[in-house]
PDB file of C-alpha atoms in Angstrom:
ATOM      1  CA  MET R 822      73.650  67.050 -21.176  1.00 91.00           C
ATOM      2  CA  LEU R 823      76.694  68.840 -22.422  1.00 95.00           C
ATOM      3  CA  ARG R 824      79.793  69.278 -20.496  1.00 97.00           C
ATOM      4  CA  ALA R 825      81.274  72.577 -19.677  1.00 97.00           C
ATOM      5  CA  PHE R 826      84.518  73.696 -18.021  1.00 97.00           C
ATOM      6  CA  LEU R 827      84.370  76.960 -16.393  1.00 97.00           C
ATOM      7  CA  TRP R 828      87.465  79.112 -15.216  1.00 94.00           C
ATOM      8  CA  SER R 829      87.478  82.375 -13.376  1.00 92.00           C
ATOM      9  CA  GLN R 830      89.651  83.935 -10.760  1.00 88.00           C
ATOM     10  CA  SER R 831      86.751  85.709  -9.340  1.00 90.00           C
ATOM     11  CA  GLU R 832      84.645  83.638  -6.914  1.00 92.00           C
ATOM     12  CA  ALA R 833      81.614  85.936  -7.399  1.00 92.00           C
ATOM     13  CA  THR R 834      81.787  85.852 -11.161  1.00 93.00           C
ATOM     14  CA  LEU R 835      82.415  82.002 -11.188  1.00 94.00           C
ATOM     15  CA  ALA R 836      79.369  81.399  -9.139  1.00 94.00           C
ATOM     16  CA  ALA R 837      77.248  83.683 -11.455  1.00 95.00           C
ATOM     17  CA  LEU R 838      78.383  82.078 -14.717  1.00 96.00           C
ATOM     18  CA  ARG R 839      77.905  78.563 -13.163  1.00 96.00           C
ATOM     19  CA  ASP R 840      74.210  79.591 -12.263  1.00 95.00           C
ATOM     20  CA  ILE R 841      73.699  80.917 -15.670  1.00 95.00           C
ATOM     21  CA  LEU R 842      75.087  77.764 -17.499  1.00 95.00           C
ATOM     22  CA  GLU R 843      72.978  75.647 -15.287  1.00 95.00           C
ATOM     23  CA  GLU R 844      69.713  77.241 -16.136  1.00 90.00           C
ATOM     24  CA  GLY R 845      67.711  75.045 -18.529  1.00 83.00           C
ATOM     25  CA  GLN R 846      69.641  72.089 -17.499  1.00 88.00           C
ATOM     26  CA  LEU R 847      71.733  72.082 -20.690  1.00 91.00           C
ATOM     27  CA  PHE R 848      75.201  72.163 -19.176  1.00 96.00           C
ATOM     28  CA  ASP R 849      76.951  69.981 -16.553  1.00 97.00           C
ATOM     29  CA  VAL R 850      79.404  72.538 -15.244  1.00 97.00           C
ATOM     30  CA  THR R 851      82.921  71.592 -13.892  1.00 97.00           C
ATOM     31  CA  SER R 852      85.347  74.152 -12.186  1.00 95.00           C
ATOM     32  CA  GLY R 853      87.958  74.508  -9.653  1.00 91.00           C
ATOM     33  CA  PRO R 854      91.758  73.855  -9.167  1.00 90.00           C
ATOM     34  CA  ASP R 855      91.439  70.072  -9.276  1.00 92.00           C
ATOM     35  CA  ALA R 856      89.521  70.112 -12.566  1.00 92.00           C
ATOM     36  CA  ALA R 857      92.000  72.588 -14.156  1.00 92.00           C
ATOM     37  CA  ALA R 858      94.891  70.292 -13.087  1.00 93.00           C
ATOM     38  CA  ALA R 859      93.177  67.285 -14.796  1.00 95.00           C
ATOM     39  CA  LEU R 860      93.225  69.307 -18.033  1.00 95.00           C
ATOM     40  CA  GLU R 861      96.821  68.528 -18.397  1.00 94.00           C
ATOM     41  CA  SER R 862      95.550  65.247 -19.792  1.00 95.00           C
ATOM     42  CA  GLU R 863      94.655  65.798 -23.391  1.00 93.00           C
ATOM     43  CA  ALA R 864      92.035  62.888 -23.067  1.00 94.00           C
ATOM     44  CA  VAL R 865      90.296  64.682 -20.297  1.00 94.00           C
ATOM     45  CA  ALA R 866      90.450  67.980 -22.053  1.00 93.00           C
ATOM     46  CA  ASP R 867      88.791  66.321 -25.054  1.00 94.00           C
ATOM     47  CA  GLU R 868      85.735  65.220 -22.946  1.00 95.00           C
ATOM     48  CA  TYR R 869      84.350  68.834 -22.547  1.00 97.00           C
ATOM     49  CA  ASP R 870      81.808  70.349 -25.200  1.00 97.00           C
ATOM     50  CA  LEU R 871      82.310  73.827 -23.937  1.00 98.00           C
ATOM     51  CA  TYR R 872      85.149  75.983 -22.302  1.00 97.00           C
ATOM     52  CA  VAL R 873      84.270  79.149 -20.508  1.00 96.00           C
ATOM     53  CA  VAL R 874      86.881  81.453 -19.586  1.00 94.00           C
ATOM     54  CA  HIS R 875      86.458  84.683 -17.562  1.00 92.00           C
ATOM     55  CA  GLU R 876      88.975  87.570 -18.299  1.00 88.00           C
ATOM     56  CA  THR R 877      92.075  85.423 -18.553  1.00 85.00           C
ATOM     57  CA  PRO R 878      93.404  81.799 -18.531  1.00 88.00           C
ATOM     58  CA  ARG R 879      95.923  83.030 -15.887  1.00 84.00           C
ATOM     59  CA  GLY R 880      96.229  80.312 -13.433  1.00 85.00           C
ATOM     60  CA  LEU R 881      96.039  77.300 -15.903  1.00 89.00           C
ATOM     61  CA  THR R 882      99.222  75.625 -16.649  1.00 89.00           C
ATOM     62  CA  GLN R 883     100.735  75.978 -20.205  1.00 89.00           C
ATOM     63  CA  ILE R 884      99.990  72.254 -20.739  1.00 92.00           C
ATOM     64  CA  ALA R 885      96.385  72.581 -19.614  1.00 92.00           C
ATOM     65  CA  TRP R 886      95.730  75.692 -21.707  1.00 92.00           C
ATOM     66  CA  ALA R 887      97.390  74.013 -24.881  1.00 91.00           C
ATOM     67  CA  ASN R 888      95.003  71.000 -24.394  1.00 94.00           C
ATOM     68  CA  VAL R 889      91.987  73.513 -24.018  1.00 94.00           C
ATOM     69  CA  VAL R 890      93.022  75.262 -27.301  1.00 93.00           C
ATOM     70  CA  HIS R 891      93.509  71.995 -29.087  1.00 95.00           C
ATOM     71  CA  ALA R 892      90.118  70.680 -28.019  1.00 96.00           C
ATOM     72  CA  ILE R 893      88.483  73.874 -29.341  1.00 95.00           C
ATOM     73  CA  ALA R 894      90.317  73.528 -32.615  1.00 95.00           C
ATOM     74  CA  THR R 895      88.766  69.958 -32.825  1.00 96.00           C
ATOM     75  CA  GLY R 896      85.269  71.002 -32.333  1.00 96.00           C
ATOM     76  CA  ALA R 897      84.556  72.126 -28.739  1.00 97.00           C
ATOM     77  CA  GLY R 898      83.008  75.430 -28.104  1.00 97.00           C
ATOM     78  CA  ALA R 899      84.676  78.472 -26.497  1.00 97.00           C
ATOM     79  CA  LEU R 900      82.940  81.330 -24.567  1.00 97.00           C
ATOM     80  CA  LEU R 901      85.335  84.216 -23.628  1.00 95.00           C
ATOM     81  CA  VAL R 902      83.596  86.530 -20.977  1.00 94.00           C
ATOM     82  CA  ASP R 903      85.120  89.917 -20.653  1.00 91.00           C
ATOM     83  CA  CYS R 904      88.595  88.603 -22.187  1.00 86.00           C
ATOM     84  CA  ALA R 905      90.282  91.832 -23.458  1.00 78.00           C
ATOM     85  CA  GLU R 906      92.010  89.604 -26.136  1.00 82.00           C
ATOM     86  CA  PRO R 907      90.620  87.073 -28.796  1.00 86.00           C
ATOM     87  CA  LEU R 908      91.438  83.513 -28.782  1.00 86.00           C
ATOM     88  CA  SER R 909      93.894  83.878 -31.534  1.00 78.00           C
ATOM     89  CA  VAL R 910      95.953  86.204 -29.308  1.00 78.00           C
ATOM     90  CA  LEU R 911      95.424  83.965 -26.070  1.00 78.00           C
ATOM     91  CA  THR R 912      96.570  80.855 -28.046  1.00 71.00           C
ATOM     92  CA  THR R 913     100.182  82.304 -28.181  1.00 66.00           C
ATOM     93  CA  SER R 914     100.223  84.424 -25.001  1.00 53.00           C
ATOM     94  CA  SER R 915      98.137  81.815 -23.103  1.00 47.00           C
ATOM     95  CA  THR R 916      98.767  81.858 -19.324  1.00 46.00           C
ATOM     96  CA  ARG R 917     101.181  84.691 -19.715  1.00 46.00           C
ATOM     97  CA  ALA R 918      98.425  87.204 -20.441  1.00 47.00           C
ATOM     98  CA  ALA R 919      98.604  90.364 -18.458  1.00 49.00           C
ATOM     99  CA  GLU R 920      96.321  90.636 -15.467  1.00 50.00           C
ATOM    100  CA  PRO R 921      93.079  92.616 -16.413  1.00 47.00           C
ATOM    101  CA  VAL R 922      92.859  96.257 -15.293  1.00 50.00           C
ATOM    102  CA  ALA R 923      89.163  97.180 -14.589  1.00 47.00           C
ATOM    103  CA  PRO R 924      88.298 100.682 -15.900  1.00 54.00           C
ATOM    104  CA  THR R 925      85.581 102.910 -14.322  1.00 65.00           C
ATOM    105  CA  VAL R 926      82.153 101.442 -14.193  1.00 68.00           C
ATOM    106  CA  THR R 927      79.698 103.437 -16.429  1.00 87.00           C
ATOM    107  CA  SER R 928      76.000 102.977 -17.606  1.00 92.00           C
ATOM    108  CA  ALA R 929      75.972 101.666 -21.220  1.00 93.00           C
ATOM    109  CA  THR R 930      73.590 100.054 -23.592  1.00 96.00           C
ATOM    110  CA  VAL R 931      74.235  96.786 -25.303  1.00 96.00           C
ATOM    111  CA  HIS R 932      73.079  97.451 -28.904  1.00 97.00           C
ATOM    112  CA  PHE R 933      72.603  94.488 -31.329  1.00 98.00           C
ATOM    113  CA  VAL R 934      73.845  95.311 -34.881  1.00 97.00           C
ATOM    114  CA  ALA R 935      73.710  91.942 -36.751  1.00 95.00           C
ATOM    115  CA  HIS R 936      71.235  89.075 -37.365  1.00 95.00           C
ATOM    116  CA  HIS R 937      72.714  85.800 -35.912  1.00 96.00           C
ATOM    117  CA  PRO R 938      71.197  82.772 -33.964  1.00 96.00           C
ATOM    118  CA  ILE R 939      72.618  84.331 -30.680  1.00 97.00           C
ATOM    119  CA  THR R 940      70.841  87.796 -31.264  1.00 97.00           C
ATOM    120  CA  ARG R 941      67.630  86.562 -32.649  1.00 95.00           C
ATOM    121  CA  GLY R 942      64.760  87.946 -30.633  1.00 93.00           C
ATOM    122  CA  LEU R 943      66.965  89.972 -28.303  1.00 96.00           C
ATOM    123  CA  ARG R 944      66.372  93.490 -27.415  1.00 97.00           C
ATOM    124  CA  ASP R 945      68.848  96.183 -26.449  1.00 98.00           C
ATOM    125  CA  PHE R 946      69.586  96.465 -22.699  1.00 96.00           C
ATOM    126  CA  THR R 947      71.367  98.482 -20.220  1.00 95.00           C
ATOM    127  CA  VAL R 948      74.295  97.462 -18.083  1.00 93.00           C
ATOM    128  CA  ASN R 949      76.581  98.999 -15.612  1.00 90.00           C
ATOM    129  CA  SER R 950      79.739  98.073 -17.538  1.00 88.00           C
ATOM    130  CA  SER R 951      83.443  98.131 -16.786  1.00 85.00           C
ATOM    131  CA  ALA R 952      84.521  96.746 -20.225  1.00 78.00           C
ATOM    132  CA  ALA R 953      87.800  97.596 -21.601  1.00 73.00           C
ATOM    133  CA  HIS R 954      87.874  98.742 -25.166  1.00 76.00           C
ATOM    134  CA  THR R 955      88.529  95.744 -27.560  1.00 83.00           C
ATOM    135  CA  GLU R 956      89.252  95.727 -31.200  1.00 86.00           C
ATOM    136  CA  PRO R 957      87.866  92.884 -33.379  1.00 91.00           C
ATOM    137  CA  THR R 958      90.288  90.652 -35.394  1.00 91.00           C
ATOM    138  CA  ALA R 959      89.886  90.036 -39.073  1.00 92.00           C
ATOM    139  CA  ASP R 960      88.186  86.763 -38.280  1.00 93.00           C
ATOM    140  CA  GLU R 961      85.729  88.180 -35.712  1.00 96.00           C
ATOM    141  CA  SER R 962      82.269  89.211 -36.651  1.00 97.00           C
ATOM    142  CA  VAL R 963      80.605  92.030 -34.315  1.00 97.00           C
ATOM    143  CA  LEU R 964      77.019  91.312 -33.236  1.00 98.00           C
ATOM    144  CA  ALA R 965      76.546  94.019 -30.679  1.00 97.00           C
ATOM    145  CA  THR R 966      78.318  97.100 -29.425  1.00 96.00           C
ATOM    146  CA  LEU R 967      78.235  99.178 -26.154  1.00 94.00           C
ATOM    147  CA  GLN R 968      76.763 102.664 -26.462  1.00 95.00           C
ATOM    148  CA  PRO R 969      77.862 105.333 -26.242  1.00 92.00           C
ATOM    149  CA  GLY R 970      81.223 104.699 -27.817  1.00 90.00           C
ATOM    150  CA  ASP R 971      80.575 102.002 -30.354  1.00 92.00           C
ATOM    151  CA  VAL R 972      82.686  99.470 -28.294  1.00 92.00           C
ATOM    152  CA  PRO R 973      82.508  95.942 -29.695  1.00 94.00           C
ATOM    153  CA  ALA R 974      80.563  93.961 -27.041  1.00 95.00           C
ATOM    154  CA  LEU R 975      79.713  90.607 -28.686  1.00 97.00           C
ATOM    155  CA  LEU R 976      81.971  89.117 -31.297  1.00 97.00           C
ATOM    156  CA  VAL R 977      81.954  85.552 -32.901  1.00 97.00           C
ATOM    157  CA  SER R 978      84.550  83.633 -34.866  1.00 96.00           C
ATOM    158  CA  ARG R 979      85.689  79.993 -35.683  1.00 95.00           C
ATOM    159  CA  HIS R 980      88.941  78.443 -34.433  1.00 94.00           C
ATOM    160  CA  ALA R 981      89.465  75.656 -36.820  1.00 95.00           C
ATOM    161  CA  ARG R 982      86.287  73.497 -36.166  1.00 96.00           C
ATOM    162  CA  GLY R 983      85.338  75.246 -32.976  1.00 96.00           C
ATOM    163  CA  HIS R 984      82.907  78.119 -32.467  1.00 97.00           C
ATOM    164  CA  VAL R 985      84.068  81.015 -30.296  1.00 97.00           C
ATOM    165  CA  ALA R 986      81.791  83.689 -28.765  1.00 97.00           C
ATOM    166  CA  ARG R 987      83.549  86.595 -26.956  1.00 96.00           C
ATOM    167  CA  VAL R 988      81.110  88.706 -24.657  1.00 95.00           C
ATOM    168  CA  ALA R 989      82.898  91.904 -23.599  1.00 92.00           C
ATOM    169  CA  ILE R 990      80.021  93.755 -21.688  1.00 92.00           C
ATOM    170  CA  GLY R 991      82.037  94.216 -18.334  1.00 90.00           C
ATOM    171  CA  VAL R 992      79.375  92.861 -16.013  1.00 88.00           C
ATOM    172  CA  GLY R 993      80.570  90.357 -13.477  1.00 83.00           C
ATOM    173  CA  GLY R 994      79.945  89.015  -9.965  1.00 83.00           C
ATOM    174  CA  GLY R 995      76.826  90.132  -8.028  1.00 77.00           C
ATOM    175  CA  ALA R 996      75.671  92.511 -10.989  1.00 83.00           C
ATOM    176  CA  LEU R 997      75.482  89.416 -13.353  1.00 90.00           C
ATOM    177  CA  ARG R 998      73.153  87.732 -10.897  1.00 89.00           C
ATOM    178  CA  SER R 999      70.592  90.562 -11.248  1.00 91.00           C
ATOM    179  CA  ASN R1000      70.784  91.464 -14.982  1.00 93.00           C
ATOM    180  CA  ASP R1001      68.436  89.014 -16.784  1.00 95.00           C
ATOM    181  CA  PRO R1002      69.183  90.308 -20.265  1.00 96.00           C
ATOM    182  CA  ALA R1003      72.924  89.868 -19.734  1.00 96.00           C
ATOM    183  CA  ARG R1004      72.265  86.267 -18.394  1.00 95.00           C
ATOM    184  CA  ARG R1005      70.222  85.316 -21.311  1.00 95.00           C
ATOM    185  CA  LEU R1006      72.813  86.621 -23.678  1.00 97.00           C
ATOM    186  CA  ILE R1007      75.585  84.546 -22.011  1.00 96.00           C
ATOM    187  CA  HIS R1008      73.430  81.517 -22.045  1.00 96.00           C
ATOM    188  CA  ARG R1009      72.765  81.764 -25.795  1.00 97.00           C
ATOM    189  CA  CYS R1010      76.367  82.435 -26.559  1.00 97.00           C
ATOM    190  CA  ALA R1011      77.268  79.318 -24.742  1.00 97.00           C
ATOM    191  CA  GLU R1012      74.746  77.216 -26.406  1.00 96.00           C
ATOM    192  CA  TRP R1013      75.718  78.629 -29.931  1.00 97.00           C
ATOM    193  CA  ALA R1014      79.492  77.931 -29.144  1.00 97.00           C
ATOM    194  CA  CYS R1015      78.576  74.259 -28.734  1.00 95.00           C
ATOM    195  CA  SER R1016      76.201  73.568 -31.481  1.00 92.00           C
ATOM    196  CA  GLY R1017      76.062  76.593 -33.976  1.00 93.00           C
ATOM    197  CA  ASN R1018      72.612  77.073 -33.090  1.00 93.00           C
ATOM    198  CA  VAL R1019      70.454  78.390 -30.214  1.00 94.00           C
ATOM    199  CA  ILE R1020      67.167  76.929 -28.829  1.00 84.00           C
ATOM    200  CA  ASP R1021      65.608  79.184 -26.123  1.00 67.00           C
ATOM    201  CA  PHE R1022      64.670  77.331 -22.827  1.00 49.00           C
TER     202      PHE R1022
END
């Protein structure tokens, strides 16, 4: 079983993401303030196969976040859920990142635009989205967009030896519990970030 560390300042979204990750019994999920404090030990940070961050790493100490970034660079996976900024920016701004501001919720379609292990077999689906507009960096590939508007919604990249998936569909909390396509997408992103491949459960 793979070890995953999950960070969110929203209790509802944290619970929904934990539920998603634990489907299929692939991940053993750790979260909470005590686990976050333990990340100040580089040895502890290196024990995880996946880091999942919702919106911002705000709340993690500078030392803990530096250890997380190092673990990703040396081969752990990263799943950034509704982070307005890519990992390359978060590595420099880290816990000083601005508090996210949620825009108006609108109905949108997640439209897949590229073939990839994550998107294989997935169909477009509808979400009630509060995603903020995000621009891909030079090292990110866009796999899906939000329509209308052609807003990047799923981006993948590498951070040294680590795989990074950024899901920016703007669905959290209770809504995430009831949107099966979104749940499947997030689980597939987590699996790919750890291994570079996806095996459906």
